[in-house]
PDB file of C-alpha atoms in Angstrom:
ATOM      1  CA  UNK A   1      52.673 117.770  44.818  1.00 73.00           C
ATOM      2  CA  UNK A   2      54.325 116.373  41.617  1.00 77.00           C
ATOM      3  CA  UNK A   3      53.770 113.459  39.240  1.00 80.00           C
ATOM      4  CA  UNK A   4      55.419 110.217  40.416  1.00 82.00           C
ATOM      5  CA  UNK A   5      56.499 111.747  43.712  1.00 83.00           C
ATOM      6  CA  UNK A   6      59.972 110.616  44.723  1.00 83.00           C
ATOM      7  CA  UNK A   7      60.876 112.729  47.752  1.00 83.00           C
ATOM      8  CA  UNK A   8      61.043 116.262  49.089  1.00 85.00           C
ATOM      9  CA  UNK A   9      64.575 117.627  48.849  1.00 84.00           C
ATOM     10  CA  UNK A  10      65.425 120.161  51.568  1.00 86.00           C
ATOM     11  CA  UNK A  11      68.471 121.369  49.621  1.00 83.00           C
ATOM     12  CA  UNK A  12      66.506 122.534  46.584  1.00 83.00           C
ATOM     13  CA  UNK A  13      63.364 123.197  48.684  1.00 85.00           C
ATOM     14  CA  UNK A  14      61.153 121.363  46.225  1.00 86.00           C
ATOM     15  CA  UNK A  15      59.429 118.033  45.665  1.00 87.00           C
ATOM     16  CA  UNK A  16      61.314 115.740  43.303  1.00 88.00           C
ATOM     17  CA  UNK A  17      59.287 113.702  40.830  1.00 87.00           C
ATOM     18  CA  UNK A  18      58.886 112.718  37.206  1.00 83.00           C
ATOM     19  CA  UNK A  19      59.492 116.087  35.571  1.00 84.00           C
ATOM     20  CA  UNK A  20      62.426 117.327  37.647  1.00 87.00           C
ATOM     21  CA  UNK A  21      64.211 114.098  38.627  1.00 87.00           C
ATOM     22  CA  UNK A  22      66.818 114.528  35.894  1.00 89.00           C
ATOM     23  CA  UNK A  23      67.577 118.036  37.208  1.00 90.00           C
ATOM     24  CA  UNK A  24      67.970 116.611  40.725  1.00 89.00           C
ATOM     25  CA  UNK A  25      70.490 114.083  39.393  1.00 90.00           C
ATOM     26  CA  UNK A  26      72.286 116.946  37.627  1.00 92.00           C
ATOM     27  CA  UNK A  27      72.330 118.832  40.939  1.00 92.00           C
ATOM     28  CA  UNK A  28      73.970 115.822  42.632  1.00 92.00           C
ATOM     29  CA  UNK A  29      76.572 115.618  39.849  1.00 94.00           C
ATOM     30  CA  UNK A  30      77.313 119.351  40.133  1.00 95.00           C
ATOM     31  CA  UNK A  31      77.724 119.179  43.916  1.00 94.00           C
ATOM     32  CA  UNK A  32      80.001 116.141  43.590  1.00 95.00           C
ATOM     33  CA  UNK A  33      82.080 117.992  40.969  1.00 96.00           C
ATOM     34  CA  UNK A  34      82.340 121.024  43.234  1.00 95.00           C
ATOM     35  CA  UNK A  35      83.458 118.865  46.166  1.00 95.00           C
ATOM     36  CA  UNK A  36      86.114 117.172  44.044  1.00 95.00           C
ATOM     37  CA  UNK A  37      87.312 120.562  42.796  1.00 95.00           C
ATOM     38  CA  UNK A  38      87.677 121.838  46.359  1.00 94.00           C
ATOM     39  CA  UNK A  39      89.625 118.741  47.432  1.00 93.00           C
ATOM     40  CA  UNK A  40      91.896 118.945  44.385  1.00 93.00           C
ATOM     41  CA  UNK A  41      92.441 122.656  45.022  1.00 91.00           C
ATOM     42  CA  UNK A  42      93.384 121.990  48.647  1.00 89.00           C
ATOM     43  CA  UNK A  43      95.813 119.270  47.554  1.00 89.00           C
ATOM     44  CA  UNK A  44      97.425 121.493  44.909  1.00 87.00           C
ATOM     45  CA  UNK A  45      97.723 124.390  47.357  1.00 82.00           C
ATOM     46  CA  UNK A  46      99.116 122.162  50.106  1.00 79.00           C
ATOM     47  CA  UNK A  47     101.767 120.579  47.889  1.00 80.00           C
ATOM     48  CA  UNK A  48     102.740 123.983  46.491  1.00 75.00           C
ATOM     49  CA  UNK A  49     103.168 125.733  49.854  1.00 65.00           C
ATOM     50  CA  UNK A  50     104.940 123.011  51.768  1.00 59.00           C
ATOM     51  CA  UNK A  51     108.167 124.990  51.505  1.00 58.00           C
ATOM     52  CA  UNK A  52     106.583 128.027  53.170  1.00 54.00           C
ATOM     53  CA  UNK A  53     106.739 130.456  50.232  1.00 58.00           C
ATOM     54  CA  UNK A  54     105.853 133.869  51.612  1.00 62.00           C
ATOM     55  CA  UNK A  55     104.520 132.572  54.933  1.00 62.00           C
ATOM     56  CA  UNK A  56     105.983 132.798  58.400  1.00 73.00           C
ATOM     57  CA  UNK A  57     106.099 129.573  60.394  1.00 73.00           C
ATOM     58  CA  UNK A  58     103.108 130.439  62.643  1.00 74.00           C
ATOM     59  CA  UNK A  59     100.982 131.554  59.676  1.00 77.00           C
ATOM     60  CA  UNK A  60     101.853 128.409  57.746  1.00 77.00           C
ATOM     61  CA  UNK A  61     100.791 126.190  60.645  1.00 81.00           C
ATOM     62  CA  UNK A  62      97.502 128.059  61.057  1.00 85.00           C
ATOM     63  CA  UNK A  63      96.701 127.945  57.331  1.00 82.00           C
ATOM     64  CA  UNK A  64      97.598 124.237  57.151  1.00 83.00           C
ATOM     65  CA  UNK A  65      95.276 123.466  60.074  1.00 88.00           C
ATOM     66  CA  UNK A  66      92.451 125.421  58.440  1.00 89.00           C
ATOM     67  CA  UNK A  67      92.992 123.667  55.106  1.00 89.00           C
ATOM     68  CA  UNK A  68      92.973 120.245  56.755  1.00 90.00           C
ATOM     69  CA  UNK A  69      89.748 121.111  58.581  1.00 93.00           C
ATOM     70  CA  UNK A  70      88.172 122.350  55.336  1.00 93.00           C
ATOM     71  CA  UNK A  71      89.353 119.208  53.549  1.00 93.00           C
ATOM     72  CA  UNK A  72      87.910 116.872  56.181  1.00 94.00           C
ATOM     73  CA  UNK A  73      84.511 118.602  56.141  1.00 94.00           C
ATOM     74  CA  UNK A  74      84.455 118.662  52.336  1.00 94.00           C
ATOM     75  CA  UNK A  75      85.444 114.983  52.109  1.00 95.00           C
ATOM     76  CA  UNK A  76      82.699 113.970  54.578  1.00 95.00           C
ATOM     77  CA  UNK A  77      80.030 115.925  52.692  1.00 94.00           C
ATOM     78  CA  UNK A  78      81.316 114.654  49.348  1.00 95.00           C
ATOM     79  CA  UNK A  79      81.062 111.084  50.620  1.00 96.00           C
ATOM     80  CA  UNK A  80      77.412 111.712  51.534  1.00 94.00           C
ATOM     81  CA  UNK A  81      76.645 113.153  48.085  1.00 94.00           C
ATOM     82  CA  UNK A  82      78.367 110.237  46.333  1.00 95.00           C
ATOM     83  CA  UNK A  83      76.434 107.696  48.422  1.00 95.00           C
ATOM     84  CA  UNK A  84      73.192 109.563  47.652  1.00 92.00           C
ATOM     85  CA  UNK A  85      74.063 109.535  43.947  1.00 92.00           C
ATOM     86  CA  UNK A  86      74.759 105.786  44.005  1.00 94.00           C
ATOM     87  CA  UNK A  87      71.467 105.196  45.857  1.00 91.00           C
ATOM     88  CA  UNK A  88      69.508 107.148  43.246  1.00 90.00           C
ATOM     89  CA  UNK A  89      71.327 105.400  40.389  1.00 90.00           C
ATOM     90  CA  UNK A  90      70.259 102.044  41.834  1.00 90.00           C
ATOM     91  CA  UNK A  91      66.683 103.307  42.213  1.00 87.00           C
ATOM     92  CA  UNK A  92      66.607 104.449  38.569  1.00 86.00           C
ATOM     93  CA  UNK A  93      67.864 101.029  37.438  1.00 88.00           C
ATOM     94  CA  UNK A  94      65.154  99.311  39.499  1.00 86.00           C
ATOM     95  CA  UNK A  95      62.434 101.723  38.374  1.00 84.00           C
ATOM     96  CA  UNK A  96      61.542 102.688  41.946  1.00 85.00           C
ATOM     97  CA  UNK A  97      61.171 105.925  43.838  1.00 85.00           C
ATOM     98  CA  UNK A  98      62.756 106.891  47.142  1.00 86.00           C
ATOM     99  CA  UNK A  99      59.361 106.705  48.827  1.00 83.00           C
ATOM    100  CA  UNK A 100      58.797 103.170  47.518  1.00 85.00           C
ATOM    101  CA  UNK A 101      62.281 102.072  48.619  1.00 86.00           C
ATOM    102  CA  UNK A 102      61.899 103.483  52.140  1.00 85.00           C
ATOM    103  CA  UNK A 103      58.328 102.264  52.781  1.00 85.00           C
ATOM    104  CA  UNK A 104      58.717  98.937  50.984  1.00 81.00           C
ATOM    105  CA  UNK A 105      55.407  99.491  49.165  1.00 79.00           C
ATOM    106  CA  UNK A 106      54.856  99.791  45.452  1.00 73.00           C
ATOM    107  CA  UNK A 107      51.759 101.256  43.825  1.00 66.00           C
ATOM    108  CA  UNK A 108      49.536  98.805  41.963  1.00 63.00           C
ATOM    109  CA  UNK A 109      50.611  98.264  38.353  1.00 64.00           C
ATOM    110  CA  UNK A 110      48.923 100.204  35.574  1.00 61.00           C
ATOM    111  CA  UNK A 111      46.818  97.768  33.563  1.00 60.00           C
ATOM    112  CA  UNK A 112      45.554  99.059  30.206  1.00 62.00           C
ATOM    113  CA  UNK A 113      41.743  98.899  30.074  1.00 58.00           C
ATOM    114  CA  UNK A 114      41.453  97.531  33.601  1.00 53.00           C
ATOM    115  CA  UNK A 115      39.365 100.469  34.874  1.00 50.00           C
ATOM    116  CA  UNK A 116      40.047 102.634  37.874  1.00 48.00           C
ATOM    117  CA  UNK A 117      42.281 105.607  38.445  1.00 48.00           C
ATOM    118  CA  UNK A 118      45.566 103.640  38.298  1.00 44.00           C
ATOM    119  CA  UNK A 119      45.036 102.483  34.699  1.00 40.00           C
ATOM    120  CA  UNK A 120      46.176 104.224  31.539  1.00 37.00           C
ATOM    121  CA  UNK A 121      42.520 104.610  30.513  1.00 40.00           C
ATOM    122  CA  UNK A 122      41.605 105.990  33.944  1.00 38.00           C
ATOM    123  CA  UNK A 123      44.441 108.513  33.811  1.00 35.00           C
ATOM    124  CA  UNK A 124      43.630 109.672  30.276  1.00 39.00           C
ATOM    125  CA  UNK A 125      39.829 109.693  30.542  1.00 43.00           C
ATOM    126  CA  UNK A 126      38.203 113.096  31.087  1.00 46.00           C
ATOM    127  CA  UNK A 127      36.500 113.624  34.408  1.00 46.00           C
ATOM    128  CA  UNK A 128      32.691 113.822  34.302  1.00 48.00           C
ATOM    129  CA  UNK A 129      31.304 117.107  35.601  1.00 50.00           C
ATOM    130  CA  UNK A 130      28.921 116.899  38.495  1.00 50.00           C
ATOM    131  CA  UNK A 131      25.352 117.879  37.631  1.00 52.00           C
ATOM    132  CA  UNK A 132      25.826 117.609  33.861  1.00 50.00           C
ATOM    133  CA  UNK A 133      23.713 115.264  31.821  1.00 51.00           C
ATOM    134  CA  UNK A 134      25.384 112.560  29.761  1.00 50.00           C
ATOM    135  CA  UNK A 135      24.038 112.040  26.160  1.00 46.00           C
TER     136      UNK A 135
END
């Protein structure tokens, strides 16, 4: 799927790996910023309309209930995004992928000149064509 596969993200509908991991982290930061903006906006609106400016009593109660419900859902989702961001920050510091952290397995280390597909030489060496003669 991708180089150094980390996980498949259902939110971006793509596999996350070496080349797009930084964009995934940017996506998490953007979603966290959006969640904080929504919560701050709800707080500012709530503190500004507590006197009932332009609202009847029944409308004010209904709008307050809707804002509290929106705030609770946003806070719960924001908590999940923040926890996911912390988890991925820890993984970056440890040099591991999500797949390695969840399965508990690590791929064998890359040993220069050690032969095989997991070595730097094995990854950089051209593949021999089948049926061609070697000089």
